[in-house]
PDB file of C-alpha atoms in Angstrom:
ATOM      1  CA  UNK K 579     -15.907  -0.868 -10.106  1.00 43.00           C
ATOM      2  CA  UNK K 580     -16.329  -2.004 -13.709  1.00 44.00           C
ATOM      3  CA  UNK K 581     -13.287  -2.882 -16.124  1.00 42.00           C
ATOM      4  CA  UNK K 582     -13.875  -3.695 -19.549  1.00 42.00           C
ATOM      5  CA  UNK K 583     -11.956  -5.178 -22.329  1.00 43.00           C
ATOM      6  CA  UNK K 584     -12.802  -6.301 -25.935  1.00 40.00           C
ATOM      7  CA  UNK K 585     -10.136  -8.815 -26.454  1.00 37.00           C
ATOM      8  CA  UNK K 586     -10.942 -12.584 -25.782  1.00 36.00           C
ATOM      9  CA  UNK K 587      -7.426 -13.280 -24.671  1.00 39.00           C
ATOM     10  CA  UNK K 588      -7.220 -11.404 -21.632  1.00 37.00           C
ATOM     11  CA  UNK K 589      -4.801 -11.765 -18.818  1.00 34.00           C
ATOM     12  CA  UNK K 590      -5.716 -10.423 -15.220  1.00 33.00           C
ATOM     13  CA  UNK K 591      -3.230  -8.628 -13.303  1.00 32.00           C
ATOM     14  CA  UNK K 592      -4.543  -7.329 -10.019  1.00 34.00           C
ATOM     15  CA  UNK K 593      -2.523  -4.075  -8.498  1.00 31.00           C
ATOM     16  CA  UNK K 594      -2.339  -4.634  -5.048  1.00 32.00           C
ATOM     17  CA  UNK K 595       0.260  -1.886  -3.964  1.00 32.00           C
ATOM     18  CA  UNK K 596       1.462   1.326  -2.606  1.00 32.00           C
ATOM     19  CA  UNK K 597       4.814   4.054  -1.229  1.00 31.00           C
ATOM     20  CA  UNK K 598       8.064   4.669  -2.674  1.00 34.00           C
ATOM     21  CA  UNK K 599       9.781   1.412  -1.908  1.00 38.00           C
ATOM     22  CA  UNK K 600       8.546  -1.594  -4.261  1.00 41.00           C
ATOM     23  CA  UNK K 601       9.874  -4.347  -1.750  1.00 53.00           C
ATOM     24  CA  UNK K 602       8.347  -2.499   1.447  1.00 78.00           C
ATOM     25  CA  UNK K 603       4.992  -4.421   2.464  1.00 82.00           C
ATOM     26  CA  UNK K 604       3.126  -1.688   3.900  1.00 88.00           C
ATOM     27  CA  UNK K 605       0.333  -4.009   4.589  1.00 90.00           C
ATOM     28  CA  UNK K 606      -1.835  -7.082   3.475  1.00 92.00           C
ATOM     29  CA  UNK K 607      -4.137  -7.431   0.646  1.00 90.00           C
ATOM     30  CA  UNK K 608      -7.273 -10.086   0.969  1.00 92.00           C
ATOM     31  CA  UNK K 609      -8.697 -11.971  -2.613  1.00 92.00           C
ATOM     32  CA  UNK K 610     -12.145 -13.643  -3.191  1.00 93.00           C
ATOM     33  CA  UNK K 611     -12.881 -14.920  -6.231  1.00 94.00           C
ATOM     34  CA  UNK K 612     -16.837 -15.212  -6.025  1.00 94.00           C
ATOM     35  CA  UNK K 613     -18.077 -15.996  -9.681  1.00 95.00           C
ATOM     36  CA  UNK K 614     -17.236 -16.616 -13.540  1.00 94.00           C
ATOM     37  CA  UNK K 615     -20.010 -16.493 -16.218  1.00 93.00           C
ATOM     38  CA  UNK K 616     -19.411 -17.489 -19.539  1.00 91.00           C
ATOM     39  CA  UNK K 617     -21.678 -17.583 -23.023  1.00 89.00           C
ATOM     40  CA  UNK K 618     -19.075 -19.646 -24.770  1.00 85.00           C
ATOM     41  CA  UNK K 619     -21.368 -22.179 -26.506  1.00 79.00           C
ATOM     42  CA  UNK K 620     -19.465 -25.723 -26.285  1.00 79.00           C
ATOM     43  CA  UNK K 621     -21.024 -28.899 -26.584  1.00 63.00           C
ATOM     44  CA  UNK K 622     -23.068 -30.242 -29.403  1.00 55.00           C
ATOM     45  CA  UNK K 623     -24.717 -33.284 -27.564  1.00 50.00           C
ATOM     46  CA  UNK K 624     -25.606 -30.604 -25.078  1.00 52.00           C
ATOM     47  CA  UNK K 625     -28.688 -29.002 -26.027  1.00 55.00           C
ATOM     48  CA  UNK K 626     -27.715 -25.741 -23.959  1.00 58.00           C
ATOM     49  CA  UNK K 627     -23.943 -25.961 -25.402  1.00 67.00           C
ATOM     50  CA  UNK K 628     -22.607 -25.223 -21.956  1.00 79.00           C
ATOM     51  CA  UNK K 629     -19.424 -25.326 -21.523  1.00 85.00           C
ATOM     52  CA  UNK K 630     -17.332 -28.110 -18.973  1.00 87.00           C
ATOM     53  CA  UNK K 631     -14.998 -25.613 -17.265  1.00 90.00           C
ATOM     54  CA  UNK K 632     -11.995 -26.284 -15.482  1.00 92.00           C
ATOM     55  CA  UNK K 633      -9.240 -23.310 -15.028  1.00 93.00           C
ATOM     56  CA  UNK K 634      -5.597 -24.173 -15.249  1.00 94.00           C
ATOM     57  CA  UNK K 635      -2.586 -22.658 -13.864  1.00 92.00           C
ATOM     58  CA  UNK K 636      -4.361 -20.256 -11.616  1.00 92.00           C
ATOM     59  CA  UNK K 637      -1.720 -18.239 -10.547  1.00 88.00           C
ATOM     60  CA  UNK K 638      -1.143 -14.799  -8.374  1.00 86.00           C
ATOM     61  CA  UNK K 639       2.103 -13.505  -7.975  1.00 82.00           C
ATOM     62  CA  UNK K 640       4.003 -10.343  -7.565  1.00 79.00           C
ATOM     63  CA  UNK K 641       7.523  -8.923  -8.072  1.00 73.00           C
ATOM     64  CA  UNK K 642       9.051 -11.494  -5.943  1.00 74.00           C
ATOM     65  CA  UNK K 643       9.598 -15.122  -7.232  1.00 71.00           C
ATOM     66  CA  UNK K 644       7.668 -16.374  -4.860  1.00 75.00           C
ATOM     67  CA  UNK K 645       3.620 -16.800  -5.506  1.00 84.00           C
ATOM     68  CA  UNK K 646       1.518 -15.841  -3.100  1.00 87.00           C
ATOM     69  CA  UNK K 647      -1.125 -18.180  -4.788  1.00 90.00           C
ATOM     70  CA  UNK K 648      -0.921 -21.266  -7.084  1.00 92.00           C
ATOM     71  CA  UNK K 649      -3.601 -24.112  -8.114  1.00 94.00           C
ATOM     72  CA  UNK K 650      -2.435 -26.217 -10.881  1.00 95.00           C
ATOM     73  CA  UNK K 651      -5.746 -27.205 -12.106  1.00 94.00           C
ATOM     74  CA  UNK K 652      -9.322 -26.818 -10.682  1.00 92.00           C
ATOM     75  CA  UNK K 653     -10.764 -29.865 -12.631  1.00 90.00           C
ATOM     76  CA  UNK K 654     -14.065 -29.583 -14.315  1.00 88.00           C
ATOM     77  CA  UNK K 655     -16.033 -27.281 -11.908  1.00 87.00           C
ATOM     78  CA  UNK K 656     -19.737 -26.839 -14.152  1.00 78.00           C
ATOM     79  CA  UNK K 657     -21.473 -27.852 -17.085  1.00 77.00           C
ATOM     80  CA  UNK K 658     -23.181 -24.494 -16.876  1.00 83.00           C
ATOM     81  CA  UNK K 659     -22.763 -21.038 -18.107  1.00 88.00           C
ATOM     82  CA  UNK K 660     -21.673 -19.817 -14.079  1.00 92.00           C
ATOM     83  CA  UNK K 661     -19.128 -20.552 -12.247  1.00 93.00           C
ATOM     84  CA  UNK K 662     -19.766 -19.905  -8.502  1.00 94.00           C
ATOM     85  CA  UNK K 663     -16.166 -19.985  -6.911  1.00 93.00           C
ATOM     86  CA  UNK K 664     -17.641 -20.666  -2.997  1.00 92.00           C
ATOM     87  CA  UNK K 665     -19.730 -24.301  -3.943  1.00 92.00           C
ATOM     88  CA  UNK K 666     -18.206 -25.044  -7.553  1.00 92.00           C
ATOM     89  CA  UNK K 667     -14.518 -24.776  -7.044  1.00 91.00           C
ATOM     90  CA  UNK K 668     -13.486 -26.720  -3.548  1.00 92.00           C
ATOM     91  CA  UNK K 669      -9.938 -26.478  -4.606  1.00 93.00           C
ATOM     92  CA  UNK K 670      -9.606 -22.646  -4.799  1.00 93.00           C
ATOM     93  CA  UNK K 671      -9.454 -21.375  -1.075  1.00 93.00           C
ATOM     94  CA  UNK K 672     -12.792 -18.989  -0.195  1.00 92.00           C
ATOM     95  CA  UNK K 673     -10.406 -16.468   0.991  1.00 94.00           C
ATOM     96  CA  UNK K 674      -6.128 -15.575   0.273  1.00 93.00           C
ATOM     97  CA  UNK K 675      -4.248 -12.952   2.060  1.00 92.00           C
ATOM     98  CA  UNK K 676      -0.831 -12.125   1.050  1.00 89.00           C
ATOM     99  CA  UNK K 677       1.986  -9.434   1.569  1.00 87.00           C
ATOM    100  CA  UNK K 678       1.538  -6.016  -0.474  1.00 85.00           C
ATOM    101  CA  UNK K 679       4.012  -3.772  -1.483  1.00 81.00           C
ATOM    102  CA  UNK K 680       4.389  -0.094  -1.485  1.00 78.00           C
ATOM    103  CA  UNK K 681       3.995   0.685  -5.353  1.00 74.00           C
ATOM    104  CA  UNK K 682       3.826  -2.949  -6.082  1.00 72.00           C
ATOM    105  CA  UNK K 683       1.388  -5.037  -8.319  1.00 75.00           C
ATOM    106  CA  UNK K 684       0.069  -8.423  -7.632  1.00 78.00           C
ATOM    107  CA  UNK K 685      -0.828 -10.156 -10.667  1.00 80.00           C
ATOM    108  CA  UNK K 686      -3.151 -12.884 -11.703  1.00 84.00           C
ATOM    109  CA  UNK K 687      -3.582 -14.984 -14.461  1.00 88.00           C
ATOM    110  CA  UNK K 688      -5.032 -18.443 -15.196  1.00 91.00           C
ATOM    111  CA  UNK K 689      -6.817 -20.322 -18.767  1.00 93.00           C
ATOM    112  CA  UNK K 690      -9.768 -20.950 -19.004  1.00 93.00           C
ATOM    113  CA  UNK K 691     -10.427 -24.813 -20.825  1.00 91.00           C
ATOM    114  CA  UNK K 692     -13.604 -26.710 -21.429  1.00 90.00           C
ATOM    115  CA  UNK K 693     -13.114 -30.393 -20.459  1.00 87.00           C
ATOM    116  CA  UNK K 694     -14.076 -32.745 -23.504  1.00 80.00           C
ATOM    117  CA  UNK K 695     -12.103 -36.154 -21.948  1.00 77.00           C
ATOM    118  CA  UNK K 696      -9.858 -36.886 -24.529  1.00 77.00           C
ATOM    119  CA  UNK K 697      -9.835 -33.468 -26.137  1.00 82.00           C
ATOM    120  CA  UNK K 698      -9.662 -30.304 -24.282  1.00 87.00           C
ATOM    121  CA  UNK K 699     -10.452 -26.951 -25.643  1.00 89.00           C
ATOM    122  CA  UNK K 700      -9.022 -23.699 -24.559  1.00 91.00           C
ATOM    123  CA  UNK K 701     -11.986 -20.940 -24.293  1.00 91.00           C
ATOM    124  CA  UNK K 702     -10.104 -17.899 -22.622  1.00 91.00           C
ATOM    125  CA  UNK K 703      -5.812 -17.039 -22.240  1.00 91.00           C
ATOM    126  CA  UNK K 704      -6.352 -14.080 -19.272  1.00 86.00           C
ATOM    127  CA  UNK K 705      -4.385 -11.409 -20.109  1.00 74.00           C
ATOM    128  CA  UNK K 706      -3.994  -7.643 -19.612  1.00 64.00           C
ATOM    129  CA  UNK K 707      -6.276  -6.698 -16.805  1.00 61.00           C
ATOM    130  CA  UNK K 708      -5.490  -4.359 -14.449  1.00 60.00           C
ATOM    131  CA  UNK K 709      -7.229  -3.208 -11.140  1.00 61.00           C
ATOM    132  CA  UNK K 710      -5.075   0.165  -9.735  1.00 62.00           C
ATOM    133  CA  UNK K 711      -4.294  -1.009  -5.592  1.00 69.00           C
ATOM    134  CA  UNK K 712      -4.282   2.592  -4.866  1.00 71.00           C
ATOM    135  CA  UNK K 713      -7.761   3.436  -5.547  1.00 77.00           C
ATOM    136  CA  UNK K 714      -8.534   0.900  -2.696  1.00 84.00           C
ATOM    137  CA  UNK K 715      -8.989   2.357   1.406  1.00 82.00           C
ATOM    138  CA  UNK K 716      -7.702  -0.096   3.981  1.00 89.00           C
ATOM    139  CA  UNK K 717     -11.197  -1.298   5.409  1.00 90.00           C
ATOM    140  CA  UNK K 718     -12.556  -4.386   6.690  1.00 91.00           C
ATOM    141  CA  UNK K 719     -15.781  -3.805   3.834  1.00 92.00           C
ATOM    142  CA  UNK K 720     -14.894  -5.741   0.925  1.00 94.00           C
ATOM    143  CA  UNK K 721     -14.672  -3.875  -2.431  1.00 92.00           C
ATOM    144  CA  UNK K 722     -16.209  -5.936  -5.909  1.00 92.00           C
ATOM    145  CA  UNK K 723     -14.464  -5.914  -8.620  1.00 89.00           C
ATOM    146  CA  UNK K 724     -15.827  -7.003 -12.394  1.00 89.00           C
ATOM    147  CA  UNK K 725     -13.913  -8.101 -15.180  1.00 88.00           C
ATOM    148  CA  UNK K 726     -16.005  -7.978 -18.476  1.00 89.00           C
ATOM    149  CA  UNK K 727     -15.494  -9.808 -21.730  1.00 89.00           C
ATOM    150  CA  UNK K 728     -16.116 -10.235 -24.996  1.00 89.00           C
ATOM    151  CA  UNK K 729     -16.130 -12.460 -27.914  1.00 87.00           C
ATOM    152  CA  UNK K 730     -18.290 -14.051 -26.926  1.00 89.00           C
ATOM    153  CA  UNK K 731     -19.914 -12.142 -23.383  1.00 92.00           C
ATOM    154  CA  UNK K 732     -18.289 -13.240 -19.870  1.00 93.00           C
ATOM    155  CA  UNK K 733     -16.845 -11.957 -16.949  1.00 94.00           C
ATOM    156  CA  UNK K 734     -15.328 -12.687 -13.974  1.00 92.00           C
ATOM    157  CA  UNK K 735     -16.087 -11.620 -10.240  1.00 92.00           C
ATOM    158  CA  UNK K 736     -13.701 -10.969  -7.329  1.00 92.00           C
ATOM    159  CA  UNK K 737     -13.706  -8.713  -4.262  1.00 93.00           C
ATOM    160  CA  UNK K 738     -10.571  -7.348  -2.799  1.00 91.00           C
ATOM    161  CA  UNK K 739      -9.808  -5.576   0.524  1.00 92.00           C
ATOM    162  CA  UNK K 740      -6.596  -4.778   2.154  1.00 90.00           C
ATOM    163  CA  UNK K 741      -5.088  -3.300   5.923  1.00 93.00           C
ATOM    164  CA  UNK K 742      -2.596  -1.860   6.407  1.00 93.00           C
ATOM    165  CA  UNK K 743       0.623  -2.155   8.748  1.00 93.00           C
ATOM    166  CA  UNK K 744       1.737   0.100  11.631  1.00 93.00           C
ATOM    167  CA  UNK K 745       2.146   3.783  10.279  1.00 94.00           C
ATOM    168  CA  UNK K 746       1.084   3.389   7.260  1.00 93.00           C
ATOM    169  CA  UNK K 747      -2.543   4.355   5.318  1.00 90.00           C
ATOM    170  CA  UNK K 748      -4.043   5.845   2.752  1.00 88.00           C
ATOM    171  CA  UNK K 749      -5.432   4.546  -0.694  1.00 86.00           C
ATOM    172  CA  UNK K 750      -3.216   1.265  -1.094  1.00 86.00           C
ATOM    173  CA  UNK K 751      -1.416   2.268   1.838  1.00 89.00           C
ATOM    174  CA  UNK K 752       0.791   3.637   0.144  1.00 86.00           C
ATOM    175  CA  UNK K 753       1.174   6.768   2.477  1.00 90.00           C
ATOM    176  CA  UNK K 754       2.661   7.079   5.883  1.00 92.00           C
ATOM    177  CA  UNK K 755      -0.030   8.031   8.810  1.00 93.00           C
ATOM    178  CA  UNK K 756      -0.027  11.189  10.345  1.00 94.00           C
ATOM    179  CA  UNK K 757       3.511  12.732  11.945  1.00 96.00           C
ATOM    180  CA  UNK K 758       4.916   9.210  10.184  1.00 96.00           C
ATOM    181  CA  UNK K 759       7.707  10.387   8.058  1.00 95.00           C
ATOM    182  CA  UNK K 760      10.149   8.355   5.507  1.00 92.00           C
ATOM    183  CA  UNK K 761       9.656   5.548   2.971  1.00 87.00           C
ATOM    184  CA  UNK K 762       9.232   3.339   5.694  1.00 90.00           C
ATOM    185  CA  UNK K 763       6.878   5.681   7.723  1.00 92.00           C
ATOM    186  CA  UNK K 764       9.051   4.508  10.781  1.00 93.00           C
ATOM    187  CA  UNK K 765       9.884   8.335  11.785  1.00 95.00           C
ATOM    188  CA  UNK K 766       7.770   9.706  14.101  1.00 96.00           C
ATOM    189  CA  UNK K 767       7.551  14.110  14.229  1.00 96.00           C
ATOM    190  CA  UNK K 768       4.319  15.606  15.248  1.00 96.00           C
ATOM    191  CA  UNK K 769       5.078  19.598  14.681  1.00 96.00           C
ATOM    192  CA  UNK K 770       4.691  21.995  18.240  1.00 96.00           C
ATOM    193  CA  UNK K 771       3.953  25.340  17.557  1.00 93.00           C
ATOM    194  CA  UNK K 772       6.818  26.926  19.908  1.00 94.00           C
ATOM    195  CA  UNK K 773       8.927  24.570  19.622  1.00 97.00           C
ATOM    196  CA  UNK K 774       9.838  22.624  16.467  1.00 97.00           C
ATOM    197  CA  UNK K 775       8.253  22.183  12.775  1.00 97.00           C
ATOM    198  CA  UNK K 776       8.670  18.721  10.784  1.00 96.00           C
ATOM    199  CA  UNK K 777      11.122  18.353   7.390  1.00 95.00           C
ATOM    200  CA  UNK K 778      10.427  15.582   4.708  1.00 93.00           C
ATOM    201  CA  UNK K 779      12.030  13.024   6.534  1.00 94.00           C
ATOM    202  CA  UNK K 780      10.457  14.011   9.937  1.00 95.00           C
ATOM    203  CA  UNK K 781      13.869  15.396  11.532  1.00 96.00           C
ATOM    204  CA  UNK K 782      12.932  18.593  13.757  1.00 96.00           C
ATOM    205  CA  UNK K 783      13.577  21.999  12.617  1.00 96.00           C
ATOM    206  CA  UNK K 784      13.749  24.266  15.258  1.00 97.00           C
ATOM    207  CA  UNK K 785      12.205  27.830  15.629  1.00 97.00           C
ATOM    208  CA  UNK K 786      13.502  30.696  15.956  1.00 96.00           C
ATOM    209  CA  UNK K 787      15.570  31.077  19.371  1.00 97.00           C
ATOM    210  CA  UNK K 788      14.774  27.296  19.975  1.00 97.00           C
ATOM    211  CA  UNK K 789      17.719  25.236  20.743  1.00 96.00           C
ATOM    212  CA  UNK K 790      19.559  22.524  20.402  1.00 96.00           C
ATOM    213  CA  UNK K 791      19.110  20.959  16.607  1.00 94.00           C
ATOM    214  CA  UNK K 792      17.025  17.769  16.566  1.00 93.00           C
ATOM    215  CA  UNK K 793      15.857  18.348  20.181  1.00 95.00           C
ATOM    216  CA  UNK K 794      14.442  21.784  20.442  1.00 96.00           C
ATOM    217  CA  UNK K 795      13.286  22.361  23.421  1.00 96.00           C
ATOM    218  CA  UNK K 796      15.259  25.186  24.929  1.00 96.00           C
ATOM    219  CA  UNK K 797      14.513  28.858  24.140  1.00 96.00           C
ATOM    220  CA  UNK K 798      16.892  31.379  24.665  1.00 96.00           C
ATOM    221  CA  UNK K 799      16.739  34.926  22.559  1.00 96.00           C
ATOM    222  CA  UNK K 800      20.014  37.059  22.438  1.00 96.00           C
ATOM    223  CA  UNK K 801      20.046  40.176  24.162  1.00 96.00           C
ATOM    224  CA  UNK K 802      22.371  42.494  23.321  1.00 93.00           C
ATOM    225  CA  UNK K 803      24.860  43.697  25.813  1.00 93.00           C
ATOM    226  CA  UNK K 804      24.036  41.387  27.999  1.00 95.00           C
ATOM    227  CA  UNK K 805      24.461  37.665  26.576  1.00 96.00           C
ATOM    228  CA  UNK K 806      24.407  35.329  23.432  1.00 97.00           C
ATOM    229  CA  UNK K 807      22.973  31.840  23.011  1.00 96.00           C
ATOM    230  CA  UNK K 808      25.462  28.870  22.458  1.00 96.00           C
ATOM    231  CA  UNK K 809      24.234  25.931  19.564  1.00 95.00           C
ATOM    232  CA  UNK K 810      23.032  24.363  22.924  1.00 96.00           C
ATOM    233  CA  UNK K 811      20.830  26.783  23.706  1.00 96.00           C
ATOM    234  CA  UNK K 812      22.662  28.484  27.006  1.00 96.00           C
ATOM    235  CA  UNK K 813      23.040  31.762  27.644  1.00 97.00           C
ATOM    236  CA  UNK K 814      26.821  33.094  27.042  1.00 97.00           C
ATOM    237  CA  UNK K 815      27.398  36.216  28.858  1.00 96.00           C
ATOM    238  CA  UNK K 816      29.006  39.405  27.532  1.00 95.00           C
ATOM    239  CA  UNK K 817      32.220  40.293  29.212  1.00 94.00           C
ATOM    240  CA  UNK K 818      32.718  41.352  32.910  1.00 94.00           C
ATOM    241  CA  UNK K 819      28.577  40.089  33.270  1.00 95.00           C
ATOM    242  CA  UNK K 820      26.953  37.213  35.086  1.00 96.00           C
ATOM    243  CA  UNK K 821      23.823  36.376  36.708  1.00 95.00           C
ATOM    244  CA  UNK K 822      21.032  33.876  35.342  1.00 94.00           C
ATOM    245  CA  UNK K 823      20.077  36.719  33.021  1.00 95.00           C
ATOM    246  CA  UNK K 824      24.015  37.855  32.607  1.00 95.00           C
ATOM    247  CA  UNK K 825      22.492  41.534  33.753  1.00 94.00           C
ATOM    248  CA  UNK K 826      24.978  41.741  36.833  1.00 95.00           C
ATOM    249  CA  UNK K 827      28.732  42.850  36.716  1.00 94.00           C
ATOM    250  CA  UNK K 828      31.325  40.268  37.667  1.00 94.00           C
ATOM    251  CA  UNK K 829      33.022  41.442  41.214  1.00 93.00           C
ATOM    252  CA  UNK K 830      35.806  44.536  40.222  1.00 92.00           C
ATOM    253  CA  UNK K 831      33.269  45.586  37.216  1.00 93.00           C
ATOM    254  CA  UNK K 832      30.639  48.714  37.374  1.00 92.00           C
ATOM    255  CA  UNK K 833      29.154  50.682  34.856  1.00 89.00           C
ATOM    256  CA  UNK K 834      25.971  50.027  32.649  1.00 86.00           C
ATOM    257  CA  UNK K 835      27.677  47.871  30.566  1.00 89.00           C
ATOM    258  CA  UNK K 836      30.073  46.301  33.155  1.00 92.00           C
ATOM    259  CA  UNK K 837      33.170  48.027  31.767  1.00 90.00           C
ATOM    260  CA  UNK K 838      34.163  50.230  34.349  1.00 90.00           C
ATOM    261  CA  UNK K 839      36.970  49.057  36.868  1.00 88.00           C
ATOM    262  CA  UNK K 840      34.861  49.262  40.492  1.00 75.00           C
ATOM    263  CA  UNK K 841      38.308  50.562  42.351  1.00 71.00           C
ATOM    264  CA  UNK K 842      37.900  53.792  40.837  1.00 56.00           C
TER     265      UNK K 842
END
């Protein structure tokens, strides 16, 4: 996946999100940062002109006010155009994990400074990056990501991966698993063919001649003449008939439909 942006001040925010409910965490998102490259050219008395870098305020956060990651200042990590984040940058953790919403973003940004001891200068202000969460499957394979810029030429590597919770999946998981129904996937229909079908929300809908609501799984059909079916699902017999099928007359009742008095 390749991002690009012509600006020099560029801040990173990293979408790590999915469903209908921005506060739901539907699962947990994983950050590496692996390496920064940078043809900024520096320092005079250095005949290559790298650059001392240090980042400051390295900061990922979502829409809480809580952030899920925070390093004040790296210190000078290489007088070199590369950064590698796993043997440059021993304060910045090889691996966070943190909370994701459904729908959410998680956001990153940091600056980028050269250290010149008494006089610092600031090379890069991160802003307005923007990876979309959704376009990533829960897997355990890590996915890279590449930040380019210009102004002069860097970039910045990370890889992201997330998994997601209980019932839900999906790109971001922002979707509930199958026969998981509601914004919190927490209601559980799987459709039978006889029996019931599934609404939005995953409340049963019965079929035809399937009784009661919600439970469905009692089938009576009407005959006529002979009996009804109550919002339960039992069979309520015509008048003057019984039986399990209501197709016999009640003692002192004859006839084909039960009508006639049996004294006469």
């Amino acid at each position: 996946m390749l991002l690009t942006n012509g600006s020099t001040n560029i801040f990173w925010v990293l979408i790590l999100a999915a469903l209908t409910v921005p506060t739901l965490q539907s699962g947990t998102g994983y950050l590496k940062f692996v390496q920064y490259y940078d043809t900024s050219h520096c320092d005079s008395h250095d005949e290559a002109g790298y650059c001392d870098f240090y980042f400051y305020r390295l900061e990922v956060y979502d829409s809480t006010p809580d952030r899920l990651v925070y390093v004040e200042s790296t210190g000078r990590v290489a007088d070199s155009d590369t950064v590698n984040f796993d043997t440059d940058t021993p304060k910045i953790k090889s691996e966070y994990s943190f909370n994701i919403k459904t729908n959410g973003t998680v956001n990153l940004r940091t600056m980028v400074w050269d250290d010149d001891g008494q006089y610092d200068n600031l090379l890069r202000n991160l802003v307005d990056l923007v990876i979309p969460y959704d376009g990533i499957t829960a897997s355990s394979t890590w996915t890279a990501v590449q930040f380019n810029m210009s102004n002069p030429y860097g970039y910045l590597q990370i890889k992201i991966k997330i998994s997601c919770d209980p019932h839900f999946g999906g790109k971001g998981c922002n979707y509930c698993s199958d026969y998981y129904y509601t914004s919190t996937c927490s209601k559980f229909c799987k459709p039978v063919e006889s029996n019931y079908t599934c609404s939005n929300e995953g409340a049963k809908i019965c079929v035809e001649n399937v009784y009661p609501d919600a439970v469905c799984n009692i089938y009576c059909k009407a005959v006529e003449g002979n009996y009804t079916c109550s919002e339960e699902g039992a069979k309520i017999c015509a008048e003057h008939k019984t039986g399990e099928n209501c197709d016999v007359c009640e003692v002192g009742w004859a006839g084909l439909d039960c009508t006639e008095c049996a004294m006469n």
